[in-house]
PDB file of C-alpha atoms in Angstrom:
ATOM      1  CA  UNK A 243      21.551  27.661 -21.315  1.00  0.00           C
ATOM      2  CA  UNK A 244      19.597  25.511 -19.277  1.00  0.00           C
ATOM      3  CA  UNK A 245      20.481  21.596 -19.251  1.00  0.00           C
ATOM      4  CA  UNK A 246      17.957  19.278 -20.549  1.00  0.00           C
ATOM      5  CA  UNK A 247      18.294  17.832 -16.799  1.00  0.00           C
ATOM      6  CA  UNK A 248      17.469  20.870 -15.163  1.00  0.00           C
ATOM      7  CA  UNK A 249      14.359  21.770 -17.374  1.00  0.00           C
ATOM      8  CA  UNK A 250      12.815  18.225 -17.094  1.00  0.00           C
ATOM      9  CA  UNK A 251      13.526  19.201 -12.977  1.00  0.00           C
ATOM     10  CA  UNK A 252      11.262  22.108 -13.499  1.00  0.00           C
ATOM     11  CA  UNK A 253       8.683  20.787 -15.142  1.00  0.00           C
ATOM     12  CA  UNK A 254       8.562  18.214 -12.504  1.00  0.00           C
ATOM     13  CA  UNK A 255       8.424  20.847  -9.708  1.00  0.00           C
ATOM     14  CA  UNK A 256       5.910  23.168 -11.539  1.00  0.00           C
ATOM     15  CA  UNK A 257       3.593  20.019 -11.797  1.00  0.00           C
ATOM     16  CA  UNK A 258       4.194  19.160  -7.970  1.00  0.00           C
ATOM     17  CA  UNK A 259       3.466  22.456  -7.094  1.00  0.00           C
ATOM     18  CA  UNK A 260       0.377  22.794  -9.649  1.00  0.00           C
ATOM     19  CA  UNK A 261      -0.724  19.599  -8.465  1.00  0.00           C
ATOM     20  CA  UNK A 262      -0.582  20.424  -4.889  1.00  0.00           C
ATOM     21  CA  UNK A 263      -2.334  24.139  -4.979  1.00  0.00           C
ATOM     22  CA  UNK A 264      -4.804  24.335  -2.600  1.00  0.00           C
ATOM     23  CA  UNK A 265      -8.242  26.014  -3.329  1.00  0.00           C
ATOM     24  CA  UNK A 266     -11.310  26.357  -0.303  1.00  0.00           C
ATOM     25  CA  UNK A 267     -13.972  25.356  -1.983  1.00  0.00           C
ATOM     26  CA  UNK A 268     -17.709  25.853   0.300  1.00  0.00           C
ATOM     27  CA  UNK A 269     -19.989  22.682  -0.452  1.00  0.00           C
ATOM     28  CA  UNK A 270     -22.465  22.909  -3.364  1.00  0.00           C
ATOM     29  CA  UNK A 271     -24.562  20.252  -2.159  1.00  0.00           C
ATOM     30  CA  UNK A 272     -28.269  20.371  -1.977  1.00  0.00           C
ATOM     31  CA  UNK A 273     -30.560  17.687  -0.498  1.00  0.00           C
ATOM     32  CA  UNK A 274     -32.794  16.327  -2.805  1.00  0.00           C
ATOM     33  CA  UNK A 275     -30.480  16.757  -5.917  1.00  0.00           C
ATOM     34  CA  UNK A 276     -29.036  13.849  -7.780  1.00  0.00           C
ATOM     35  CA  UNK A 277     -25.229  13.771  -7.051  1.00  0.00           C
ATOM     36  CA  UNK A 278     -22.830  14.805 -10.213  1.00  0.00           C
ATOM     37  CA  UNK A 279     -21.524  11.872 -11.782  1.00  0.00           C
ATOM     38  CA  UNK A 280     -17.974  11.263 -11.189  1.00  0.00           C
ATOM     39  CA  UNK A 281     -15.559   8.375 -11.670  1.00  0.00           C
ATOM     40  CA  UNK A 282     -12.910   6.577  -9.771  1.00  0.00           C
ATOM     41  CA  UNK A 283     -11.547   3.219  -9.310  1.00  0.00           C
ATOM     42  CA  UNK A 284     -11.785   0.157  -6.527  1.00  0.00           C
ATOM     43  CA  UNK A 285      -8.685  -1.115  -4.804  1.00  0.00           C
ATOM     44  CA  UNK A 286      -9.670  -4.421  -6.457  1.00  0.00           C
ATOM     45  CA  UNK A 287      -9.444  -2.594  -9.878  1.00  0.00           C
ATOM     46  CA  UNK A 288     -13.269  -1.871 -10.813  1.00  0.00           C
ATOM     47  CA  UNK A 289     -14.379   1.307 -12.926  1.00  0.00           C
ATOM     48  CA  UNK A 290     -16.891   2.913 -10.553  1.00  0.00           C
ATOM     49  CA  UNK A 291     -19.340   5.787 -11.663  1.00  0.00           C
ATOM     50  CA  UNK A 292     -20.932   7.586  -8.702  1.00  0.00           C
ATOM     51  CA  UNK A 293     -23.645   7.340  -8.690  1.00  0.00           C
ATOM     52  CA  UNK A 294     -24.970   5.530 -11.659  1.00  0.00           C
ATOM     53  CA  UNK A 295     -23.468   2.355 -10.556  1.00  0.00           C
ATOM     54  CA  UNK A 296     -25.236   2.705  -7.178  1.00  0.00           C
ATOM     55  CA  UNK A 297     -28.828   2.950  -8.892  1.00  0.00           C
ATOM     56  CA  UNK A 298     -31.405   0.489  -6.978  1.00  0.00           C
ATOM     57  CA  UNK A 299     -29.902   0.985  -3.360  1.00  0.00           C
ATOM     58  CA  UNK A 300     -29.261   3.590  -0.699  1.00  0.00           C
ATOM     59  CA  UNK A 301     -25.716   4.173  -0.614  1.00  0.00           C
ATOM     60  CA  UNK A 302     -23.819   5.907   2.191  1.00  0.00           C
ATOM     61  CA  UNK A 303     -20.436   7.438   0.789  1.00  0.00           C
ATOM     62  CA  UNK A 304     -17.643   8.673   3.221  1.00  0.00           C
ATOM     63  CA  UNK A 305     -15.137  10.820   1.637  1.00  0.00           C
ATOM     64  CA  UNK A 306     -11.882  11.851   2.569  1.00  0.00           C
ATOM     65  CA  UNK A 307      -9.234  14.290   1.449  1.00  0.00           C
ATOM     66  CA  UNK A 308      -6.489  13.748   3.149  1.00  0.00           C
ATOM     67  CA  UNK A 309      -4.761  10.968   4.913  1.00  0.00           C
ATOM     68  CA  UNK A 310      -5.576  12.095   8.552  1.00  0.00           C
ATOM     69  CA  UNK A 311      -9.819  11.866   7.172  1.00  0.00           C
ATOM     70  CA  UNK A 312      -9.480   8.279   7.574  1.00  0.00           C
ATOM     71  CA  UNK A 313      -9.850   8.622  11.449  1.00  0.00           C
ATOM     72  CA  UNK A 314     -13.489   9.849  10.775  1.00  0.00           C
ATOM     73  CA  UNK A 315     -14.354   7.242   8.400  1.00  0.00           C
ATOM     74  CA  UNK A 316     -13.379   4.766  10.748  1.00  0.00           C
ATOM     75  CA  UNK A 317     -15.337   6.370  13.319  1.00  0.00           C
ATOM     76  CA  UNK A 318     -18.336   5.941  10.844  1.00  0.00           C
ATOM     77  CA  UNK A 319     -17.714   2.191   9.837  1.00  0.00           C
ATOM     78  CA  UNK A 320     -17.286   1.171  13.734  1.00  0.00           C
ATOM     79  CA  UNK A 321     -20.375   3.391  14.195  1.00  0.00           C
ATOM     80  CA  UNK A 322     -22.165   1.842  11.325  1.00  0.00           C
ATOM     81  CA  UNK A 323     -21.427  -1.230  12.695  1.00  0.00           C
ATOM     82  CA  UNK A 324     -22.070  -1.181  16.309  1.00  0.00           C
ATOM     83  CA  UNK A 325     -25.652   0.412  15.094  1.00  0.00           C
ATOM     84  CA  UNK A 326     -26.371  -2.310  12.824  1.00  0.00           C
ATOM     85  CA  UNK A 327     -27.435   0.130  10.191  1.00  0.00           C
ATOM     86  CA  UNK A 328     -27.742  -1.674   6.798  1.00  0.00           C
ATOM     87  CA  UNK A 329     -26.707   0.360   4.061  1.00  0.00           C
ATOM     88  CA  UNK A 330     -24.046   0.131   1.408  1.00  0.00           C
ATOM     89  CA  UNK A 331     -21.067   1.952   2.219  1.00  0.00           C
ATOM     90  CA  UNK A 332     -18.024   3.011   0.174  1.00  0.00           C
ATOM     91  CA  UNK A 333     -14.779   5.221   1.171  1.00  0.00           C
ATOM     92  CA  UNK A 334     -13.955   7.497  -1.618  1.00  0.00           C
ATOM     93  CA  UNK A 335     -10.698   9.041  -1.139  1.00  0.00           C
ATOM     94  CA  UNK A 336     -10.857  11.747  -3.450  1.00  0.00           C
ATOM     95  CA  UNK A 337      -7.634  12.976  -4.613  1.00  0.00           C
ATOM     96  CA  UNK A 338      -7.052  16.310  -7.139  1.00  0.00           C
ATOM     97  CA  UNK A 339      -4.355  17.441  -9.299  1.00  0.00           C
ATOM     98  CA  UNK A 340      -1.979  16.099 -11.831  1.00  0.00           C
ATOM     99  CA  UNK A 341       1.010  14.892  -9.343  1.00  0.00           C
ATOM    100  CA  UNK A 342      -1.230  12.570  -7.775  1.00  0.00           C
ATOM    101  CA  UNK A 343      -3.066  11.097 -10.493  1.00  0.00           C
ATOM    102  CA  UNK A 344       1.258  10.451 -11.784  1.00  0.00           C
ATOM    103  CA  UNK A 345       1.423   8.461  -8.524  1.00  0.00           C
ATOM    104  CA  UNK A 346      -1.880   6.046  -8.383  1.00  0.00           C
ATOM    105  CA  UNK A 347      -0.146   3.456  -8.681  1.00  0.00           C
ATOM    106  CA  UNK A 348       2.140   3.956  -6.052  1.00  0.00           C
ATOM    107  CA  UNK A 349      -0.575   5.495  -3.587  1.00  0.00           C
ATOM    108  CA  UNK A 350      -3.558   2.500  -4.524  1.00  0.00           C
ATOM    109  CA  UNK A 351      -0.790   0.138  -3.755  1.00  0.00           C
ATOM    110  CA  UNK A 352       0.143   2.035  -0.032  1.00  0.00           C
ATOM    111  CA  UNK A 353      -3.580   1.769   0.392  1.00  0.00           C
ATOM    112  CA  UNK A 354      -4.221  -1.662  -0.494  1.00  0.00           C
ATOM    113  CA  UNK A 355      -1.460  -2.545   2.115  1.00  0.00           C
ATOM    114  CA  UNK A 356      -3.313  -1.097   5.117  1.00  0.00           C
ATOM    115  CA  UNK A 357      -7.061  -2.890   3.851  1.00  0.00           C
ATOM    116  CA  UNK A 358      -7.548  -6.110   3.823  1.00  0.00           C
ATOM    117  CA  UNK A 359      -8.597  -7.533   0.480  1.00  0.00           C
ATOM    118  CA  UNK A 360     -11.865  -8.548   0.933  1.00  0.00           C
ATOM    119  CA  UNK A 361     -13.026  -4.702   1.672  1.00  0.00           C
ATOM    120  CA  UNK A 362     -11.075  -3.092  -1.969  1.00  0.00           C
ATOM    121  CA  UNK A 363     -14.317  -3.011  -3.709  1.00  0.00           C
ATOM    122  CA  UNK A 364     -15.435  -0.410  -1.321  1.00  0.00           C
ATOM    123  CA  UNK A 365     -12.386   1.734  -1.622  1.00  0.00           C
ATOM    124  CA  UNK A 366     -13.093   3.984  -4.713  1.00  0.00           C
ATOM    125  CA  UNK A 367     -10.109   6.353  -4.931  1.00  0.00           C
ATOM    126  CA  UNK A 368     -11.740   9.040  -7.502  1.00  0.00           C
ATOM    127  CA  UNK A 369      -8.659  10.944  -9.521  1.00  0.00           C
ATOM    128  CA  UNK A 370      -9.579  12.664 -12.653  1.00  0.00           C
ATOM    129  CA  UNK A 371     -12.704  13.844 -10.801  1.00  0.00           C
ATOM    130  CA  UNK A 372     -11.251  14.983  -7.606  1.00  0.00           C
ATOM    131  CA  UNK A 373     -11.228  18.377  -8.271  1.00  0.00           C
ATOM    132  CA  UNK A 374     -15.191  18.293  -9.130  1.00  0.00           C
ATOM    133  CA  UNK A 375     -15.799  16.342  -6.117  1.00  0.00           C
ATOM    134  CA  UNK A 376     -14.338  18.776  -4.072  1.00  0.00           C
ATOM    135  CA  UNK A 377     -15.639  21.648  -5.330  1.00  0.00           C
ATOM    136  CA  UNK A 378     -19.185  20.062  -5.120  1.00  0.00           C
ATOM    137  CA  UNK A 379     -19.041  19.058  -1.633  1.00  0.00           C
ATOM    138  CA  UNK A 380     -16.656  21.433  -0.534  1.00  0.00           C
ATOM    139  CA  UNK A 381     -12.944  21.004   1.239  1.00  0.00           C
ATOM    140  CA  UNK A 382     -13.055  23.568   3.603  1.00  0.00           C
ATOM    141  CA  UNK A 383     -11.522  21.547   6.935  1.00  0.00           C
ATOM    142  CA  UNK A 384     -10.088  18.684   4.755  1.00  0.00           C
ATOM    143  CA  UNK A 385      -9.152  16.855   7.437  1.00  0.00           C
ATOM    144  CA  UNK A 386     -12.994  16.089   7.964  1.00  0.00           C
ATOM    145  CA  UNK A 387     -14.626  13.317   6.454  1.00  0.00           C
ATOM    146  CA  UNK A 388     -17.816  14.130   3.810  1.00  0.00           C
ATOM    147  CA  UNK A 389     -20.829  11.897   4.798  1.00  0.00           C
ATOM    148  CA  UNK A 390     -23.607  11.336   2.056  1.00  0.00           C
ATOM    149  CA  UNK A 391     -26.411   9.435   1.779  1.00  0.00           C
ATOM    150  CA  UNK A 392     -28.030   8.728  -1.818  1.00  0.00           C
ATOM    151  CA  UNK A 393     -31.289   7.468  -2.483  1.00  0.00           C
ATOM    152  CA  UNK A 394     -31.558   4.920  -4.929  1.00  0.00           C
ATOM    153  CA  UNK A 395     -32.007   7.392  -7.312  1.00  0.00           C
ATOM    154  CA  UNK A 396     -28.733   8.780  -6.916  1.00  0.00           C
ATOM    155  CA  UNK A 397     -30.442  11.826  -4.730  1.00  0.00           C
ATOM    156  CA  UNK A 398     -28.921  13.544  -1.493  1.00  0.00           C
ATOM    157  CA  UNK A 399     -30.804  12.289   1.244  1.00  0.00           C
ATOM    158  CA  UNK A 400     -27.931  13.750   4.266  1.00  0.00           C
ATOM    159  CA  UNK A 401     -24.903  15.541   4.020  1.00  0.00           C
ATOM    160  CA  UNK A 402     -22.679  15.977   6.678  1.00  0.00           C
ATOM    161  CA  UNK A 403     -19.229  17.867   6.372  1.00  0.00           C
ATOM    162  CA  UNK A 404     -18.123  18.075   9.996  1.00  0.00           C
ATOM    163  CA  UNK A 405     -16.131  14.572  10.029  1.00  0.00           C
ATOM    164  CA  UNK A 406     -18.329  12.155  13.234  1.00  0.00           C
ATOM    165  CA  UNK A 407     -20.881  12.851  15.214  1.00  0.00           C
ATOM    166  CA  UNK A 408     -22.938  10.316  17.365  1.00  0.00           C
ATOM    167  CA  UNK A 409     -26.321  12.893  16.050  1.00  0.00           C
ATOM    168  CA  UNK A 410     -24.916  12.779  12.633  1.00  0.00           C
ATOM    169  CA  UNK A 411     -24.627   8.574  12.801  1.00  0.00           C
ATOM    170  CA  UNK A 412     -28.014   8.698  14.276  1.00  0.00           C
ATOM    171  CA  UNK A 413     -29.916  10.969  12.000  1.00  0.00           C
ATOM    172  CA  UNK A 414     -28.246   8.580   8.916  1.00  0.00           C
ATOM    173  CA  UNK A 415     -29.735   5.543  10.798  1.00  0.00           C
ATOM    174  CA  UNK A 416     -33.045   6.586  10.688  1.00  0.00           C
ATOM    175  CA  UNK A 417     -32.932   7.865   7.355  1.00  0.00           C
ATOM    176  CA  UNK A 418     -31.461   4.162   6.524  1.00  0.00           C
ATOM    177  CA  UNK A 419     -34.630   2.734   8.725  1.00  0.00           C
ATOM    178  CA  UNK A 420     -37.335   4.937   7.160  1.00  0.00           C
TER     179      UNK A 420
END
């Protein structure tokens, strides 16, 4: 007969494996459509509903699904700064699965240690809707950041799923200035 300790261990392992199950989703994003609703929490502790809370302004969302996508996100942030692109920008770490949700306090705390406090409002981590967002934007090649420009009504003006490129930055810049 299995002991309580062993049953608990099996339960935790099954949660871990279920939470880390990997599924490849192609992008479902269509330009001109309103972005799907998703909610997350900024590192400053604010609940954010996407795209509702960005209404009234163009907003650039930089989605990352794994830690390695931070490299692309950083290049986007530097490029936007260097080209003086004036748009509201949010980093959206999107983590799916039950196991990461169980450790969100630990994960968010780790991110806070690496990000200056004045930038915490601009980092919105999506856990509960992580799978939903990944199904929408696609998660093939997860190291690549996803870049989405929304208009003031939450409609998708631009979407790019290949990380960072100068041409993509120029396209975003042209749309922001138009």
